[in-house]
CSV table of C-alpha atoms in Angstrom, one decimal:
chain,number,residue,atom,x,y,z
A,90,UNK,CA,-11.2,-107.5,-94.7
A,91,UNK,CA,-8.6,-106.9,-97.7
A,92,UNK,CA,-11.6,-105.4,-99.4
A,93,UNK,CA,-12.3,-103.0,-96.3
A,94,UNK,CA,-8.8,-102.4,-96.2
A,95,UNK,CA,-8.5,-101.2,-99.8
A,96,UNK,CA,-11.8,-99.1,-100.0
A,97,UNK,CA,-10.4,-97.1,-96.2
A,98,UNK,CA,-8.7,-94.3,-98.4
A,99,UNK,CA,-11.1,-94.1,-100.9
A,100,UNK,CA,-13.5,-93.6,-97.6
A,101,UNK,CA,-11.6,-91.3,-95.8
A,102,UNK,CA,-10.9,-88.9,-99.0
A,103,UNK,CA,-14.7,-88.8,-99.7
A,104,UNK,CA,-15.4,-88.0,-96.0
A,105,UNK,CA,-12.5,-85.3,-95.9
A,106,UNK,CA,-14.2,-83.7,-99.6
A,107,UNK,CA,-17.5,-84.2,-98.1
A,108,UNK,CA,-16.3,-81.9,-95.1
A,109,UNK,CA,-15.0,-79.2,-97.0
A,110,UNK,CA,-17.7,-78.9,-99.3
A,111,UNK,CA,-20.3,-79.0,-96.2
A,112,UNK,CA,-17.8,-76.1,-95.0
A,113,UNK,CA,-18.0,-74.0,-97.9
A,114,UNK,CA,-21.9,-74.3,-98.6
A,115,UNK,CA,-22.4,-73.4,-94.3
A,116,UNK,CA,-23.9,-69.2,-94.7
A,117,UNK,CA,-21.5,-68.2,-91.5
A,118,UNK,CA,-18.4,-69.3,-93.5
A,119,UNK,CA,-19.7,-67.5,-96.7
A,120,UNK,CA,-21.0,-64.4,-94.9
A,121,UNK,CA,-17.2,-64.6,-93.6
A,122,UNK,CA,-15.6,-64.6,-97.0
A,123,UNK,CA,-18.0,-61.8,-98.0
A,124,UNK,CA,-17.0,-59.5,-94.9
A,125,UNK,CA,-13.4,-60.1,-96.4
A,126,UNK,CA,-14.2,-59.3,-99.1
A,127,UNK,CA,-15.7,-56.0,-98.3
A,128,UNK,CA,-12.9,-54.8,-96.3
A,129,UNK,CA,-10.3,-55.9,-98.9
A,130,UNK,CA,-12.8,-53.3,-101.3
A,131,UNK,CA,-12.5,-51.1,-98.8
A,132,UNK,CA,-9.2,-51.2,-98.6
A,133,UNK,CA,-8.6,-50.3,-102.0
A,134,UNK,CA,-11.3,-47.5,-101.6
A,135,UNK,CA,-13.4,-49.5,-103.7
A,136,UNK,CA,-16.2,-48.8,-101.4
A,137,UNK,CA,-19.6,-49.4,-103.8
A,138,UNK,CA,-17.9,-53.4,-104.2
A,139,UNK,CA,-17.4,-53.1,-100.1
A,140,UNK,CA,-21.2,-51.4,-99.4
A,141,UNK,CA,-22.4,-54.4,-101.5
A,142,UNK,CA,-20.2,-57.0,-99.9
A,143,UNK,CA,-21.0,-56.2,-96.6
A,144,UNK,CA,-25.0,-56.1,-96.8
A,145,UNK,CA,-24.5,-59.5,-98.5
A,146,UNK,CA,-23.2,-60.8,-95.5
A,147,UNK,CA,-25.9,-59.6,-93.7
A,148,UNK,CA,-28.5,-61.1,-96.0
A,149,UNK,CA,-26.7,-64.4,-95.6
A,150,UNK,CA,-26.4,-65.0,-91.6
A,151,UNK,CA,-27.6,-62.3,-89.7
A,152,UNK,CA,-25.9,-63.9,-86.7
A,153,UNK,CA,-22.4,-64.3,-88.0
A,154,UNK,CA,-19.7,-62.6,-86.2
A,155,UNK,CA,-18.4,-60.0,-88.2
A,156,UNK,CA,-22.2,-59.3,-89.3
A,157,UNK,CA,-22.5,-56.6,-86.6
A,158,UNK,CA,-19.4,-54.8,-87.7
A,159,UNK,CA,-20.9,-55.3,-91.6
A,160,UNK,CA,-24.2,-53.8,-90.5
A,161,UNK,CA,-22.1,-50.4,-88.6
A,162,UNK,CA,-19.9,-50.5,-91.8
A,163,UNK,CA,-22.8,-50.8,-94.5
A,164,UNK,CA,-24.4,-48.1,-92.5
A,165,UNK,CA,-21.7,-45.7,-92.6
A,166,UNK,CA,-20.9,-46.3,-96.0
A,167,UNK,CA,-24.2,-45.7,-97.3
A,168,UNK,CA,-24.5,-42.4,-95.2
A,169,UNK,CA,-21.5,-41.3,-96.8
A,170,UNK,CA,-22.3,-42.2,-100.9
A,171,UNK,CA,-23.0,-38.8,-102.4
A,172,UNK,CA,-21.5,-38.7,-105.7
A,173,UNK,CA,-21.1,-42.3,-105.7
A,174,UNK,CA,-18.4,-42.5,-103.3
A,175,UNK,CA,-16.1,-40.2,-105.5
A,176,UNK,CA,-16.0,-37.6,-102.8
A,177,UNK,CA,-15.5,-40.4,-100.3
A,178,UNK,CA,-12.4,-41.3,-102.3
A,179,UNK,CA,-10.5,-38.1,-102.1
A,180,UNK,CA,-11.2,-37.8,-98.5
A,181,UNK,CA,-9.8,-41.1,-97.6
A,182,UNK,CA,-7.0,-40.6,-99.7
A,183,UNK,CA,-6.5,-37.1,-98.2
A,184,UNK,CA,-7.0,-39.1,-94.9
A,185,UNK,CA,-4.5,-41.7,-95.7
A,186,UNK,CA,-1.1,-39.7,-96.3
A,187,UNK,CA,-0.4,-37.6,-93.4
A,188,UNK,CA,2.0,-35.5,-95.5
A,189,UNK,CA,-0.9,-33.7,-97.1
A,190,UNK,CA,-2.1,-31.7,-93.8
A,191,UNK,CA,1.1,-30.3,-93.9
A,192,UNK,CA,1.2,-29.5,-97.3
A,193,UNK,CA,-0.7,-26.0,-98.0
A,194,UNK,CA,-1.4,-26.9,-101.7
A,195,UNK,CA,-3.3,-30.3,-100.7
A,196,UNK,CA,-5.2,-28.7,-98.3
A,197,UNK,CA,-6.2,-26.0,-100.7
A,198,UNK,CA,-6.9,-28.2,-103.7
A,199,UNK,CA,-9.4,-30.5,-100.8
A,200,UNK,CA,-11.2,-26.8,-100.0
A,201,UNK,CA,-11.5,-26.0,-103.7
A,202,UNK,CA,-12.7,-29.6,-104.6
A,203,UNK,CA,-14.8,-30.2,-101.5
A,204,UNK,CA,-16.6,-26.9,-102.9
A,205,UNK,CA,-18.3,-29.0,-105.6
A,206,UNK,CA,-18.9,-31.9,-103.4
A,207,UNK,CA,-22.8,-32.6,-103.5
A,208,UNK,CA,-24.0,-32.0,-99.6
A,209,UNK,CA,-24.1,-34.3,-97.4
A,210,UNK,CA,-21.7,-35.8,-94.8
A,211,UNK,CA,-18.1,-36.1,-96.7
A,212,UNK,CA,-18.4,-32.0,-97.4
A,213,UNK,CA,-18.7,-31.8,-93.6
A,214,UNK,CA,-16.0,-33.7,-93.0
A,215,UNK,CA,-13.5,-32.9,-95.3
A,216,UNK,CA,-14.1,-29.5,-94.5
A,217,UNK,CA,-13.4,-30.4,-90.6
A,218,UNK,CA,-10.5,-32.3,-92.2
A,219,UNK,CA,-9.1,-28.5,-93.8
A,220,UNK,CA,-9.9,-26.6,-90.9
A,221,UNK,CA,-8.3,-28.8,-88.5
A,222,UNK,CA,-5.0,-28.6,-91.0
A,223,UNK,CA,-5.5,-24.8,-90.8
A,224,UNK,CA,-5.4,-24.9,-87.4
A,225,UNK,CA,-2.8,-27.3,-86.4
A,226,UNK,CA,-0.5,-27.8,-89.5
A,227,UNK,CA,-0.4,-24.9,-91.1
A,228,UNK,CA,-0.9,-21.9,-89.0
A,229,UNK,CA,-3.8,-20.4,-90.5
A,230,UNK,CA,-6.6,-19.3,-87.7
A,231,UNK,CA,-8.5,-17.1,-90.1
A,232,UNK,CA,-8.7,-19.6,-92.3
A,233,UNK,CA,-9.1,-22.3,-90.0
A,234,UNK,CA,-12.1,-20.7,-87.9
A,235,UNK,CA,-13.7,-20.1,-91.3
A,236,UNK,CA,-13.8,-23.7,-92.2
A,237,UNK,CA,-15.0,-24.3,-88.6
A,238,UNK,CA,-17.9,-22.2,-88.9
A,239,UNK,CA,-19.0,-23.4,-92.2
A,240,UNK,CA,-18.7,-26.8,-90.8
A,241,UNK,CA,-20.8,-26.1,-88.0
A,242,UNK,CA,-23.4,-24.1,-90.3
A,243,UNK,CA,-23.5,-27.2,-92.6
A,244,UNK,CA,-27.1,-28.7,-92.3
A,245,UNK,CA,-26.1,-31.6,-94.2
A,246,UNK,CA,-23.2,-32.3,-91.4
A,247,UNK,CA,-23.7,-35.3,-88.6
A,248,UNK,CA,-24.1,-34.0,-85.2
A,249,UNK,CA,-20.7,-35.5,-84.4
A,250,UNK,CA,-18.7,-33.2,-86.9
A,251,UNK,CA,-20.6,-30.1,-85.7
A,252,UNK,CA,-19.9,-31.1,-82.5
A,253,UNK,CA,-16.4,-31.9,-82.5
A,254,UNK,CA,-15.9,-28.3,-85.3
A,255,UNK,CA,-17.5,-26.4,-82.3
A,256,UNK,CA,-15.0,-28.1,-79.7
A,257,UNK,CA,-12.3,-27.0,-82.2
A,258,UNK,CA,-13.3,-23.8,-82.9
A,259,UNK,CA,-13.6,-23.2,-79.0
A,260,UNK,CA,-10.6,-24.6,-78.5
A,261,UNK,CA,-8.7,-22.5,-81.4
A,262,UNK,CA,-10.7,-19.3,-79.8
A,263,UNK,CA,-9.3,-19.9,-76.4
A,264,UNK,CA,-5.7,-20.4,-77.4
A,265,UNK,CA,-6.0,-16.8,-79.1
A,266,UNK,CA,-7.6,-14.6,-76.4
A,267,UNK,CA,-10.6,-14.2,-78.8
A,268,UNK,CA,-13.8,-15.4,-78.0
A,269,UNK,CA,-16.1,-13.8,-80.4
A,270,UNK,CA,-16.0,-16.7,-83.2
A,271,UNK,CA,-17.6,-18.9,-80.5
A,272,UNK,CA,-19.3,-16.5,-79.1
A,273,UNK,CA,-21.1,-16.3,-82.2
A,274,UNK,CA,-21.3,-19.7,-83.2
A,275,UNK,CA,-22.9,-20.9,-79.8
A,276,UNK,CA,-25.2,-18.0,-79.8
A,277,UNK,CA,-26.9,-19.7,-83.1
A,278,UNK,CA,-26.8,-23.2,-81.8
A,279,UNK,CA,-26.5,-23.0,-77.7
A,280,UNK,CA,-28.1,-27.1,-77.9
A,281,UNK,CA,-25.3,-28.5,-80.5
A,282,UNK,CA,-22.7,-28.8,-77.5
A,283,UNK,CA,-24.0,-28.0,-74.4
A,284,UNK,CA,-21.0,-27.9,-72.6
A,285,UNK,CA,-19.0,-25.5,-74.8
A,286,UNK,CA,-21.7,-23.3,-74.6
A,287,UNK,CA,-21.3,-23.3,-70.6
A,288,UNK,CA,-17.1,-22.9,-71.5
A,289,UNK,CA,-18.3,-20.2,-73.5
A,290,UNK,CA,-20.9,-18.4,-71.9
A,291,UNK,CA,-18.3,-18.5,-68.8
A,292,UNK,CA,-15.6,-16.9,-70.7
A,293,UNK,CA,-17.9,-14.3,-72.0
A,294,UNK,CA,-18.8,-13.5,-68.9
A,295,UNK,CA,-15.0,-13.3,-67.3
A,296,UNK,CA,-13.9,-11.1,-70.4
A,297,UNK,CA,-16.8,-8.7,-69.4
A,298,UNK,CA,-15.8,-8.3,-65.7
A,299,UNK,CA,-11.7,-7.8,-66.7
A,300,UNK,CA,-13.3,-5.2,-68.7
A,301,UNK,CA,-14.9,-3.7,-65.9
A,302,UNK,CA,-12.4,-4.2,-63.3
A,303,UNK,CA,-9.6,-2.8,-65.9
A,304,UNK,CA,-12.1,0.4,-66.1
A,305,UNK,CA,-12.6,0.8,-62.6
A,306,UNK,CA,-9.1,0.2,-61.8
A,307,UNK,CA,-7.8,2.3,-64.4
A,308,UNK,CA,-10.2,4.9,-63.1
A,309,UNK,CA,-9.4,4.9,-59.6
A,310,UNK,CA,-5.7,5.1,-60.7
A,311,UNK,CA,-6.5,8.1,-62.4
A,312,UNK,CA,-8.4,9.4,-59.5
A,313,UNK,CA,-5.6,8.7,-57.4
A,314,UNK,CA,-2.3,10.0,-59.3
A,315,UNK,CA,-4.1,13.3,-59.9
A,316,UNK,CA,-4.8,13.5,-56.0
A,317,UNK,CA,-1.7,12.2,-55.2
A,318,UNK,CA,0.1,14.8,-57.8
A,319,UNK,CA,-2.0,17.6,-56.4
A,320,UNK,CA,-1.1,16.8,-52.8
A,321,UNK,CA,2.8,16.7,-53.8
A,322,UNK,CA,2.4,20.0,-55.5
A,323,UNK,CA,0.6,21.6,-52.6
A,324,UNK,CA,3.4,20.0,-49.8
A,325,UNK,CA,5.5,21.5,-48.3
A,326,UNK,CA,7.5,18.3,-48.1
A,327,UNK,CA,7.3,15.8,-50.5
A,328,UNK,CA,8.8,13.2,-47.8
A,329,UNK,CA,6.1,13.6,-45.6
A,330,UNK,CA,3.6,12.5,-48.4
A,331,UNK,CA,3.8,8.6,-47.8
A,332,UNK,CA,3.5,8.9,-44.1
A,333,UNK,CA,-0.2,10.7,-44.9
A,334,UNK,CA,-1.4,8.4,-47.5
A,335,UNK,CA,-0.4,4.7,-46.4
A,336,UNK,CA,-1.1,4.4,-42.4
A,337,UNK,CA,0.0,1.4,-40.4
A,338,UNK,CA,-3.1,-0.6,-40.1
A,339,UNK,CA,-4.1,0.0,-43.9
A,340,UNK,CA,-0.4,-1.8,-44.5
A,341,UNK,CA,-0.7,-4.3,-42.0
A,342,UNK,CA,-4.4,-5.3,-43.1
A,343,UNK,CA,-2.7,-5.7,-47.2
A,344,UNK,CA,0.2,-7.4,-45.8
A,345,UNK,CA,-2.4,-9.9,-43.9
A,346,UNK,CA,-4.6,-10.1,-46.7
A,347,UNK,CA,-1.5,-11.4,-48.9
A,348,UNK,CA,0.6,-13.4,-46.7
A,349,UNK,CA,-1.8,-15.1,-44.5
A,350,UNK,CA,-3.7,-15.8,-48.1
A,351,UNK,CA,-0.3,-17.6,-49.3
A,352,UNK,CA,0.3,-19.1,-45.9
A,353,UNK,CA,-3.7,-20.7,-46.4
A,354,UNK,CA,-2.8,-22.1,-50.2
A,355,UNK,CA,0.2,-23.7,-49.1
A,356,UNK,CA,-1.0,-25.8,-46.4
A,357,UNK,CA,-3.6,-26.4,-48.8
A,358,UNK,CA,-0.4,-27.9,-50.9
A,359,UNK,CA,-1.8,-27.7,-54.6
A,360,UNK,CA,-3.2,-24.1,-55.0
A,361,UNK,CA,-1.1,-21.1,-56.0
A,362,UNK,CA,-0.5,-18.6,-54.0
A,363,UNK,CA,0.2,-15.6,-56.8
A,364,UNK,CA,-3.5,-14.0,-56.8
A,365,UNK,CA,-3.4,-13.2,-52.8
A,366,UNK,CA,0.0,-11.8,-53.1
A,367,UNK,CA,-0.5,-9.4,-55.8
A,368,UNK,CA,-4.2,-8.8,-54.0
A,369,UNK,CA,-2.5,-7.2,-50.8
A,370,UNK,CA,-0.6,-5.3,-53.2
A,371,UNK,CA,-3.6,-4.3,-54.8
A,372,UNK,CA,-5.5,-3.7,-51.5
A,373,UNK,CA,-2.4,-1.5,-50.6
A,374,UNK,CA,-2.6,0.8,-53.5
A,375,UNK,CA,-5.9,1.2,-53.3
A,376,UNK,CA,-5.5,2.1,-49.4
A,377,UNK,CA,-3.4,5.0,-50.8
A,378,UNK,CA,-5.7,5.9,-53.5
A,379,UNK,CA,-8.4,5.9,-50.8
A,380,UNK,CA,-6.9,8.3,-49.1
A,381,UNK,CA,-5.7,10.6,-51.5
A,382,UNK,CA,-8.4,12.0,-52.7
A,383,UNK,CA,-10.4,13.3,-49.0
A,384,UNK,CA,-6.8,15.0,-48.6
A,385,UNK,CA,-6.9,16.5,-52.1
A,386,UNK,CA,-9.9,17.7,-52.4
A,387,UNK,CA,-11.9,17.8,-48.6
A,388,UNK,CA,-15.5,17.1,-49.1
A,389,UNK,CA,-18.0,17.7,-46.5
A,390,UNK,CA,-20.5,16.0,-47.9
A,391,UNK,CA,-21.9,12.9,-46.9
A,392,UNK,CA,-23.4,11.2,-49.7
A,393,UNK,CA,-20.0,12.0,-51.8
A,394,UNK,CA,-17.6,10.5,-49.2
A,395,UNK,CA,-19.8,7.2,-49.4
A,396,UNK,CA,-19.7,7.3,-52.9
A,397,UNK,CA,-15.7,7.5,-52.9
A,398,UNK,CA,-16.0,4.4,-50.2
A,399,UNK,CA,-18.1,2.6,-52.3
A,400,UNK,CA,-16.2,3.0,-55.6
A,401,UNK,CA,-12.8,2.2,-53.2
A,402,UNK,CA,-15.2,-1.0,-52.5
A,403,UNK,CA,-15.8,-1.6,-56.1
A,404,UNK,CA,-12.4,-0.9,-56.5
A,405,UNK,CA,-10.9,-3.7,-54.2
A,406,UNK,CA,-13.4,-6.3,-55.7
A,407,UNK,CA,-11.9,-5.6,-59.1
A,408,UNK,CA,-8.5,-6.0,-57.9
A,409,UNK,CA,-9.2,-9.7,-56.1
A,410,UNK,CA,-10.9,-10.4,-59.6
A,411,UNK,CA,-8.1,-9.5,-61.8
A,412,UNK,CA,-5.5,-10.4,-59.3
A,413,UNK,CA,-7.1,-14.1,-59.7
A,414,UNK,CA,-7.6,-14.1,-63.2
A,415,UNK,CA,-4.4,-13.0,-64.5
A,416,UNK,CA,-2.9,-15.8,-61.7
A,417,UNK,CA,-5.0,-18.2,-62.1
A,418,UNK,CA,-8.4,-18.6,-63.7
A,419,UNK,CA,-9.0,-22.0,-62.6
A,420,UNK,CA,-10.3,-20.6,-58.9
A,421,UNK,CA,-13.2,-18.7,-60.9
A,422,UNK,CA,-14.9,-21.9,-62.4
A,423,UNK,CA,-16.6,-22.3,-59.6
A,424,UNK,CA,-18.1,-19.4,-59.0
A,425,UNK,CA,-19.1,-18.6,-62.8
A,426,UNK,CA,-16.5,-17.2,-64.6
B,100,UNK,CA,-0.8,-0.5,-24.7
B,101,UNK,CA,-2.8,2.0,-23.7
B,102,UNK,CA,-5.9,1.2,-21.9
B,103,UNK,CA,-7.8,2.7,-25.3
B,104,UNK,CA,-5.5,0.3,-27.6
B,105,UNK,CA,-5.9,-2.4,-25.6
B,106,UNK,CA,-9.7,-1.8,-25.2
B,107,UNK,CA,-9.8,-1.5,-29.3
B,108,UNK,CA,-7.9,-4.4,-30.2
B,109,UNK,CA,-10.5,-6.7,-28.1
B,110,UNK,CA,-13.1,-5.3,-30.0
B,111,UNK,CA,-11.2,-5.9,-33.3
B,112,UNK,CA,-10.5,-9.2,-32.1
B,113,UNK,CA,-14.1,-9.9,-30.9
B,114,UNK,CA,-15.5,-8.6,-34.1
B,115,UNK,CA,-13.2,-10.8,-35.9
B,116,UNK,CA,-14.1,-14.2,-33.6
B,117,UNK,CA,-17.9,-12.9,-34.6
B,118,UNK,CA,-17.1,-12.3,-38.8
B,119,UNK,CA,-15.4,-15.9,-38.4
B,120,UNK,CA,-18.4,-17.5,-37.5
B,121,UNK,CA,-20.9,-15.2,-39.7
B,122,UNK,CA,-17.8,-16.4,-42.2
B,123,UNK,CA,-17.9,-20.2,-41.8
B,124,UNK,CA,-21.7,-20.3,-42.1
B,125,UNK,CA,-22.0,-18.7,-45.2
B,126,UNK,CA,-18.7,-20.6,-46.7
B,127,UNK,CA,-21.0,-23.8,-45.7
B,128,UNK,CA,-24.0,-22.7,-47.0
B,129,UNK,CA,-22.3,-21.9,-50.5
B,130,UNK,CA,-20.4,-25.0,-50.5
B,131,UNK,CA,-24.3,-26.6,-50.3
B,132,UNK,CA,-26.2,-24.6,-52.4
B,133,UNK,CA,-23.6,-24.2,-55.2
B,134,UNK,CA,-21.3,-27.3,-55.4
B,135,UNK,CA,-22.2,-31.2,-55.7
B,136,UNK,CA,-20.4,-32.9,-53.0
B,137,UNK,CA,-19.2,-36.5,-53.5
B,138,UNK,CA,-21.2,-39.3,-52.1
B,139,UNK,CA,-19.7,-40.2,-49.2
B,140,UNK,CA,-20.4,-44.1,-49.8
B,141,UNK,CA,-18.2,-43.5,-52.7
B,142,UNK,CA,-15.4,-41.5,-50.9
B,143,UNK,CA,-12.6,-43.8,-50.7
B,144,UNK,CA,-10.6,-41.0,-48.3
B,145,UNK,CA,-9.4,-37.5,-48.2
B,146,UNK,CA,-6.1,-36.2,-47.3
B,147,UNK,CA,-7.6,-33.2,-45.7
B,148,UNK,CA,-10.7,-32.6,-43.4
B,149,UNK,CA,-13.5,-30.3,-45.5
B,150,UNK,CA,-14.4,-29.1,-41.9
B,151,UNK,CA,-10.7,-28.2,-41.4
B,152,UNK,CA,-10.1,-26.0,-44.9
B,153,UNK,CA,-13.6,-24.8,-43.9
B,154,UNK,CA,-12.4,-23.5,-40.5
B,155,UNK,CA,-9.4,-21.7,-41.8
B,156,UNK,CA,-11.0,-19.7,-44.4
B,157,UNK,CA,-13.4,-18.8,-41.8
B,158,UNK,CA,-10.7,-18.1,-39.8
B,159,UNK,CA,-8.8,-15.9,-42.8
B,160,UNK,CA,-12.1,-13.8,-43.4
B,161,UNK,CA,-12.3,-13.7,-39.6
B,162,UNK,CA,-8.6,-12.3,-39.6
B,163,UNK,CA,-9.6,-9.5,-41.6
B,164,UNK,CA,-12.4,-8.2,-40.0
B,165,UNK,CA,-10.5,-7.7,-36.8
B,166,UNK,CA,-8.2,-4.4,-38.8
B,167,UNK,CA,-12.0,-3.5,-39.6
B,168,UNK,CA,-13.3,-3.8,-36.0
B,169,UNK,CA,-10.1,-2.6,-34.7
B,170,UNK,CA,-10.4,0.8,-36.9
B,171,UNK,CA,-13.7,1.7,-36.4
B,172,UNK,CA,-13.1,0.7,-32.4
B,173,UNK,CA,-10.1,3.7,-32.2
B,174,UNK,CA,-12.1,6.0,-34.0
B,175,UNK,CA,-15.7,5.3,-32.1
B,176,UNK,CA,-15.7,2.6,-29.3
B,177,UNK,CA,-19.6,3.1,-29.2
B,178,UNK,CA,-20.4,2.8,-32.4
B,179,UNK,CA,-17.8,-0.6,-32.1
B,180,UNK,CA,-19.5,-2.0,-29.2
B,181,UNK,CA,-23.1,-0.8,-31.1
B,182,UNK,CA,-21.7,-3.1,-33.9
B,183,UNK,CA,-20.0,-5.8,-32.2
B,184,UNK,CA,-23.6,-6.5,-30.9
B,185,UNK,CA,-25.2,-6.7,-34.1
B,186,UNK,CA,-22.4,-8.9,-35.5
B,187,UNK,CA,-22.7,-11.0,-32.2
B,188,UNK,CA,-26.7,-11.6,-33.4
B,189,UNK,CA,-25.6,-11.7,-36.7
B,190,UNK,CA,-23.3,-14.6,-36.1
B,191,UNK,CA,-25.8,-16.2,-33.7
B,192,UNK,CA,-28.4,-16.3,-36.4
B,193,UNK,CA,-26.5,-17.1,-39.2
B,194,UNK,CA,-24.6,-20.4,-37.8
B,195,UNK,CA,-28.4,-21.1,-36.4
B,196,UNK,CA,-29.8,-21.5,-40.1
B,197,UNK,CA,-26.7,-23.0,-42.0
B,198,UNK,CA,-26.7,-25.6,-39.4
B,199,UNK,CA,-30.6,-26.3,-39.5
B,200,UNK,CA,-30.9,-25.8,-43.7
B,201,UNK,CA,-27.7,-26.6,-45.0
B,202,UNK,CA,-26.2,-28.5,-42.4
């Protein structure tokens, strides 16, 4: 017993080394310290030491928990070594210190640099990187929807970056009235981001019909200040003018048209009620315009008196349009626009 | 009124009952062919009736075509009854289909 009794902490030592030495030998524990070890390299942007760390804890258990983060980082590291990692190390840098989107020389010095990166995925997203400062920090859109373009034109890029440069560049275009940039750029790749080229496409198509309805509108305005000028000069009195142009029922039919519109949006409770006030007042000019003309210049004709009805027609469509898409363009998604 | 006013206005307003209806079947049938309505399993509730907002649009449209109906009534009450009869059929046939196509 005394003997068992001297020899228990010589025992218990060896079972407590024997543990620990069982511990460090086990492949999880070591394919552990090697994850560590990668992101401490990555950390210090020593990312060659990190891409090497973290395949070697892949190679050493496959099944260890931080293995599938290893295999996603080893992956992304590898897809972004051109130049061995030297253009991955301004980036980050770049990345890392906010100040330098804000600073106009950084930026500058990343476009010039990035110029002589080799190609391939850290060109594509520094340049995203620039443009995005152009954009945001610094108040540049030219430059900034240059970058974007170049990034999206990049065949080296990832279809993320191209992607998210064509969101940008949409979303740049958009802020400025000035679709053509994206026009453009979804014209040569419609299948990059399928639903920016719908955003597009729409936008397109609602700057083409304010175009229109501004023409035909300004037309008809024309057409109808002439009349309206001739009829004054040709009156007797002036006073009596209003009386022949605007009748009761063209008023009342505006006023219902624009109050009864409003009155519909509001017990609706979220809509806004702006485009069917301003399209009685439309409606209401137009009534004038309508009948200014016939008393300006009588035509017998037929075919020119539908003609004038039809463009009046034309006339009142263009006014609901622009009437809702100054207001409120939201109400045009779903019918194309 | 005068017999002739009153006589117009129930045209206008008859031609506007008819538009309302030629109005609610094509605001239904648009609402079908164009727009993905949610699944109804998945509807949790709505704080307003679709058949309701449908109804007072068609009811809006409806509104306007009575000053149409009305005018041409004053100026020609054959020609307004000549039309009121096509609208009538019009109606008829176009509530007929929306509800048997796109119900």
């Amino acid at each position: 017993l005394k003997g068992l009794g001297a020899g228990a902490p010589l025992l218990f030592i060896a079972l407590i080394a024997g543990t620990a030495r069982a511990e460090e030998a086990t492949p999880r524990a070591r394919a552990e310290a090697s994850c560590a070890r990668a992101e401490a390299a990555a950390r210090k942007m020593g990312f060659d030491e990190a891409l090497e760390a973290y395949r070697a804890a892949i190679e050493i258990d496959p099944s260890a928990p931080c293995a599938r983060t290893a295999r996603a980082r080893a992956d992304d590291l590898a897809a972004h070594a051109e130049g061995g990692f030297a253009p991955l190390r301004e980036l980050t840098a770049f990345r890392r210190d906010p100040q330098k989107a804000a600073d106009r020389a950084a930026v500058e010095a990343l476009e010039r640099d990035l110029s002589a990166f080799p190609p391939g995925r850290v060109r594509a997203e520094a340049r995203l990187l620039a443009a995005e400062a152009w954009a945001r920090r610094l108040g540049d859109p030219g430059r900034a929807i240059a970058a974007f373009e170049a990034t999206i034109a990049d065949p080296e890029a990832d279809g993320m970056t191209r992607e998210t440069a064509m969101s940008e560049l949409w979303a740049l275009c958009r802020e400025r009235g000035e679709i053509r940039p994206a026009l453009a750029a979804v014209e040569r790749d419609p299948k990059l981001s399928p639903k920016v080229t719908a955003a597009v496409h729409r936008a397109a198509r609602r700057e083409r019909a304010r175009l229109a309805s501004t023409v035909a509108l300004g037309a008809l305005a024309a057409i109808g200040a002439a009349s309206i000028a001739r009829l004054a000069l040709a009156a007797r009195d002036v006073r009596a003018l209003p009386s022949r142009l605007l009748r009761p029922l063209g008023v009342a039919f505006a006023l219902y048209l624009g109050a009864a519109g409003a009155v519909l949006v509001r017990i609706h409770g979220d809509g806004d009620a702006r485009p069917f006030l301003w399209m009685g007042l439309g409606v209401l000019a137009l009534t004038a315009v309508a009948r200014a003309l016939p008393r300006a210049i009588p035509v017998r004709s037929a075919a020119a008196r539908g003609a004038w009805a039809a463009a009046c027609v034309v006339g009142v469509v263009a006014a609901g349009f622009l009437a809702v898409e100054r207001t409120d363009p939201s109400y045009l998604e779903g019918i194309g626009f | 009124l005068t017999s002739k006013r009153g006589d117009a206005l129930l045209l206008g307003a008859a031609t506007g009952a008819a538009a309302a209806v030629v109005a609610y079947a094509a605001v239904r049938g648009a609402e079908r062919a164009l727009f993905l309505e949610p699944n109804p399993a998945m509807l949790i509730g709505s704080d307003r009736s679709p058949f309701a907002w449908r109804s007072a649009i068609a009811l809006y449209l409806g509104g306007a075509a009575v000053f149409g109906g009305y005018a041409l009534a004053v100026r020609s009450p054959p020609a307004a009854a000549r039309a009121m009869l096509a609208l009538v059929a019009a109606a008829v046939a176009a509530i007929l289909v929306q509800g048997a196509l796109l119900p």
